[in-house]
Tab-separated table of C-alpha atoms in Angstrom:
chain	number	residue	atom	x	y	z
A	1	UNK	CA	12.883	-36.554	33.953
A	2	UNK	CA	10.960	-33.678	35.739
A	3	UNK	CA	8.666	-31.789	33.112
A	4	UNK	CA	8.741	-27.284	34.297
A	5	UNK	CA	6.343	-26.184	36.844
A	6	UNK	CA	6.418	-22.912	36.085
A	7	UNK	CA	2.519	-22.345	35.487
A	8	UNK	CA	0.392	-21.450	37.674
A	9	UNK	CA	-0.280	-24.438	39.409
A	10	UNK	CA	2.791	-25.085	39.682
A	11	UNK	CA	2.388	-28.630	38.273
A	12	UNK	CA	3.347	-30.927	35.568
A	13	UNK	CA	1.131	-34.225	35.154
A	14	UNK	CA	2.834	-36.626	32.176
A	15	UNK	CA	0.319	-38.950	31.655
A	16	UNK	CA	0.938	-42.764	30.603
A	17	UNK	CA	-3.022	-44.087	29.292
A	18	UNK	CA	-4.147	-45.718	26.648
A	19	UNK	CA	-4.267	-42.248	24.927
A	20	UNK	CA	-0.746	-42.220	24.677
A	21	UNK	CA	0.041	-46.011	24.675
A	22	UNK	CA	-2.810	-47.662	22.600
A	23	UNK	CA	-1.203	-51.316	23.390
A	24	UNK	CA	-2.726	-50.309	27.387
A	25	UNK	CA	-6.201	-50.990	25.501
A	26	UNK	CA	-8.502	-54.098	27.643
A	27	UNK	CA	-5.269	-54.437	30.248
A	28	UNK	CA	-6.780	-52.182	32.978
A	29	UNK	CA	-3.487	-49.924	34.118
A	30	UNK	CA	-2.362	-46.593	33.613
A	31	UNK	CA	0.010	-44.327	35.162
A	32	UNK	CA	1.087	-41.172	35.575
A	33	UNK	CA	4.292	-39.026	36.536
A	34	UNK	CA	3.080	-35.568	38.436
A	35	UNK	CA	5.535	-32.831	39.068
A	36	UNK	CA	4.738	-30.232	41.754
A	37	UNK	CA	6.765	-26.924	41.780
A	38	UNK	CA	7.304	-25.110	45.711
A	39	UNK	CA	3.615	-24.940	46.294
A	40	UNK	CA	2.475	-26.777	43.569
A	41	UNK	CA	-0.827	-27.563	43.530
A	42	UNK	CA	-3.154	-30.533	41.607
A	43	UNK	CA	-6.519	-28.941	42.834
A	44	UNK	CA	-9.429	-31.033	43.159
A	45	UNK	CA	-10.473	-33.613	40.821
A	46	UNK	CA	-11.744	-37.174	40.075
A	47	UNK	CA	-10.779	-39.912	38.306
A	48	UNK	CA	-14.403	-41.542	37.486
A	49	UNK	CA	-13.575	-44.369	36.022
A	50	UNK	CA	-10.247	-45.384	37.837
A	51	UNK	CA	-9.137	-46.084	41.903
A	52	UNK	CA	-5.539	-44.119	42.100
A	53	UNK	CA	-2.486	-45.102	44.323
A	54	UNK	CA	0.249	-42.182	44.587
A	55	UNK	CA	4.002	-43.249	45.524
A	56	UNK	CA	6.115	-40.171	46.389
A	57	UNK	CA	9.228	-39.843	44.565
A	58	UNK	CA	10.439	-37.081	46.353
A	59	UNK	CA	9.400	-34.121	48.305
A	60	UNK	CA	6.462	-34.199	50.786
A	61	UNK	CA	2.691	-33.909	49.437
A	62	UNK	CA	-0.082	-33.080	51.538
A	63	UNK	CA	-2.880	-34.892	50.274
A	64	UNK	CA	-6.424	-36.034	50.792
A	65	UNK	CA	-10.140	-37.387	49.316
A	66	UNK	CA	-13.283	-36.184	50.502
A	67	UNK	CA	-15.513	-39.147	51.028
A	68	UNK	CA	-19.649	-38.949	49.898
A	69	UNK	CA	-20.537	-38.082	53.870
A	70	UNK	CA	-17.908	-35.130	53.283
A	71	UNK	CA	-15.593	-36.145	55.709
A	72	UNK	CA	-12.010	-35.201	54.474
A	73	UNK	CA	-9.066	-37.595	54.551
A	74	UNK	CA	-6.072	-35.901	54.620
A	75	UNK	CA	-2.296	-36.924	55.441
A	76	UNK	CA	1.519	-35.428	54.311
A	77	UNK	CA	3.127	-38.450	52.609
A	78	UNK	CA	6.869	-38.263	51.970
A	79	UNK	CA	9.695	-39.950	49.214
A	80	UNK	CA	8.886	-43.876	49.496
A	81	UNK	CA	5.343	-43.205	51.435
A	82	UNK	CA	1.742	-44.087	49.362
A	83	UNK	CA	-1.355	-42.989	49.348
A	84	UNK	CA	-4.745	-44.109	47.509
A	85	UNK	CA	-7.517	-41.720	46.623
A	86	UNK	CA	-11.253	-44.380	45.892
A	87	UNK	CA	-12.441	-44.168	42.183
A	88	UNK	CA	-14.524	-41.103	41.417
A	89	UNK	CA	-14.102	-39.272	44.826
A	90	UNK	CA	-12.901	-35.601	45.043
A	91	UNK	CA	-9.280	-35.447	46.050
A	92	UNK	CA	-5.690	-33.296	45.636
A	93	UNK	CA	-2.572	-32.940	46.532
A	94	UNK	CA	-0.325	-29.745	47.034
A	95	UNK	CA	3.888	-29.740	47.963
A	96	UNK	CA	3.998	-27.318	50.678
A	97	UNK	CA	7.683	-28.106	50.819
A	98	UNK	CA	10.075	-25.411	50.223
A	99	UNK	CA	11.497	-27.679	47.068
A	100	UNK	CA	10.030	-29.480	44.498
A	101	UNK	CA	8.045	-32.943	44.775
A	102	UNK	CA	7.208	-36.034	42.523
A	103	UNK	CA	5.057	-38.581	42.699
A	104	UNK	CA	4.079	-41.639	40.512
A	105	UNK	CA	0.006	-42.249	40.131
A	106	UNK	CA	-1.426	-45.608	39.014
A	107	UNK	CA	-4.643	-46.462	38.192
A	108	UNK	CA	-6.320	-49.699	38.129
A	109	UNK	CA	-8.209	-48.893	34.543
A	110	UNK	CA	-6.218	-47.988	31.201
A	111	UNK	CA	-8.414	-44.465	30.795
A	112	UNK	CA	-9.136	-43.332	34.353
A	113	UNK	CA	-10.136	-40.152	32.865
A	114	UNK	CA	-10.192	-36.741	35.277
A	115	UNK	CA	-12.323	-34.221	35.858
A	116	UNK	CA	-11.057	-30.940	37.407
A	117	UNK	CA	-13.835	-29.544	39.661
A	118	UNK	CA	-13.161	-25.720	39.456
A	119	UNK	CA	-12.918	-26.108	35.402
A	120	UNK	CA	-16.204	-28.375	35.518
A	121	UNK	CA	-17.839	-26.210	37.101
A	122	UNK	CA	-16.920	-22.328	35.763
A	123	UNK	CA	-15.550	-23.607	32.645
A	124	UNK	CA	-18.258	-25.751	31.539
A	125	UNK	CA	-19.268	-24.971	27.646
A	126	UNK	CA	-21.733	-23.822	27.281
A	127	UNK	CA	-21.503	-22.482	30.453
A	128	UNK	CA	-22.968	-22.809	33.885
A	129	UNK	CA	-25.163	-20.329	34.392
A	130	UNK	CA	-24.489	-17.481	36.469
A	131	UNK	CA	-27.289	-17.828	38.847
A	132	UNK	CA	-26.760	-21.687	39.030
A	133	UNK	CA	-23.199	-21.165	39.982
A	134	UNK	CA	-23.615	-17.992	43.016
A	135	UNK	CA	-26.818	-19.913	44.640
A	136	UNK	CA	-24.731	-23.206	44.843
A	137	UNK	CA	-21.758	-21.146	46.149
A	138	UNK	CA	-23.204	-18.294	47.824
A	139	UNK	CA	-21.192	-16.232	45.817
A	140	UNK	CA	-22.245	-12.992	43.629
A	141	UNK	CA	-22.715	-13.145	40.213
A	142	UNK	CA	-19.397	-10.415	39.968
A	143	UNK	CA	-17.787	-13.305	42.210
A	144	UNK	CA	-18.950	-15.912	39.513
A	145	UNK	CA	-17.986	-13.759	36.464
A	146	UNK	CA	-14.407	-12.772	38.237
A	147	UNK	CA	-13.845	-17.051	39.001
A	148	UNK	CA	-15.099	-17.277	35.034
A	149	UNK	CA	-12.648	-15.039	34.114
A	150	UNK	CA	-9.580	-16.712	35.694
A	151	UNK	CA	-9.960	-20.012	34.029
A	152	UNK	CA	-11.083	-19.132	30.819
């Protein structure tokens, strides 16, 4: 059953781990239903301790990994189409359909675990510093505050 998308990622993930079914324990699997609202959007994150493989319900994803010689692999995968994103590299996907999308993930590990770049990064607590964060990014520290500020 589709979970709302009415947030603003537009974006539901239901996860299925060994957090939510501790008999996945030692077996090495894990899924995960993600629904994606008009525009939806999983931004950019890794899985470090789990490979993913993404089956599209429905809808049409644009999707893609960035690999360690930044090189971006991208492709729009539609209902029955697959797609696998290596353990612990950058990736997302975003429905720039006019209607909604599903997909299935599955991991190869029962606690892939993910790590949301933007919320890494300018979430962080403590916190990244300021100056860290606008010489990585050539950003201002306003710029870095204002980013701060939205996912707080």
């Amino acid at each position: 059953m589709p979970k709302p998308t009415n947030n603003m990622l537009g974006l539901a993930v239901t996860p299925a781990n060994v957090m939510q079914i501790p008999g996945l324990n030692t077996l090495g699997v894990s899924m995960a239903r993600v629904d994606f609202g008009p525009g939806g959007l999983n931004p950019p994150h890794t899985h470090p301790r789990g490979t993913e493989i993404l089956f599209v319900l429905y809808g049409e994803l644009d999707v893609g990994f960035i690999t360690t010689a930044n090189v971006l692999v991208s492709m729009t995968i539609k209902q029955g189409d697959i797609f696998t994103f290596p353990k612990g590299l950058v990736h997302f996907q975003i429905n720039n359909g006019k209607g909604p999308a599903a997909a299935i993930a599955a991991f190869d590990s029962q606690n892939p675990g993910v790590q949301a770049i933007a919320a890494t990064l300018f979430a962080a607590m403590p916190p990244v510093s300021d100056s860290a964060l606008s010489k990585a990014f050539q950003i201002s520290n306003q710029e870095v505050d204002a980013i701060k500020s939205k996912l707080a």
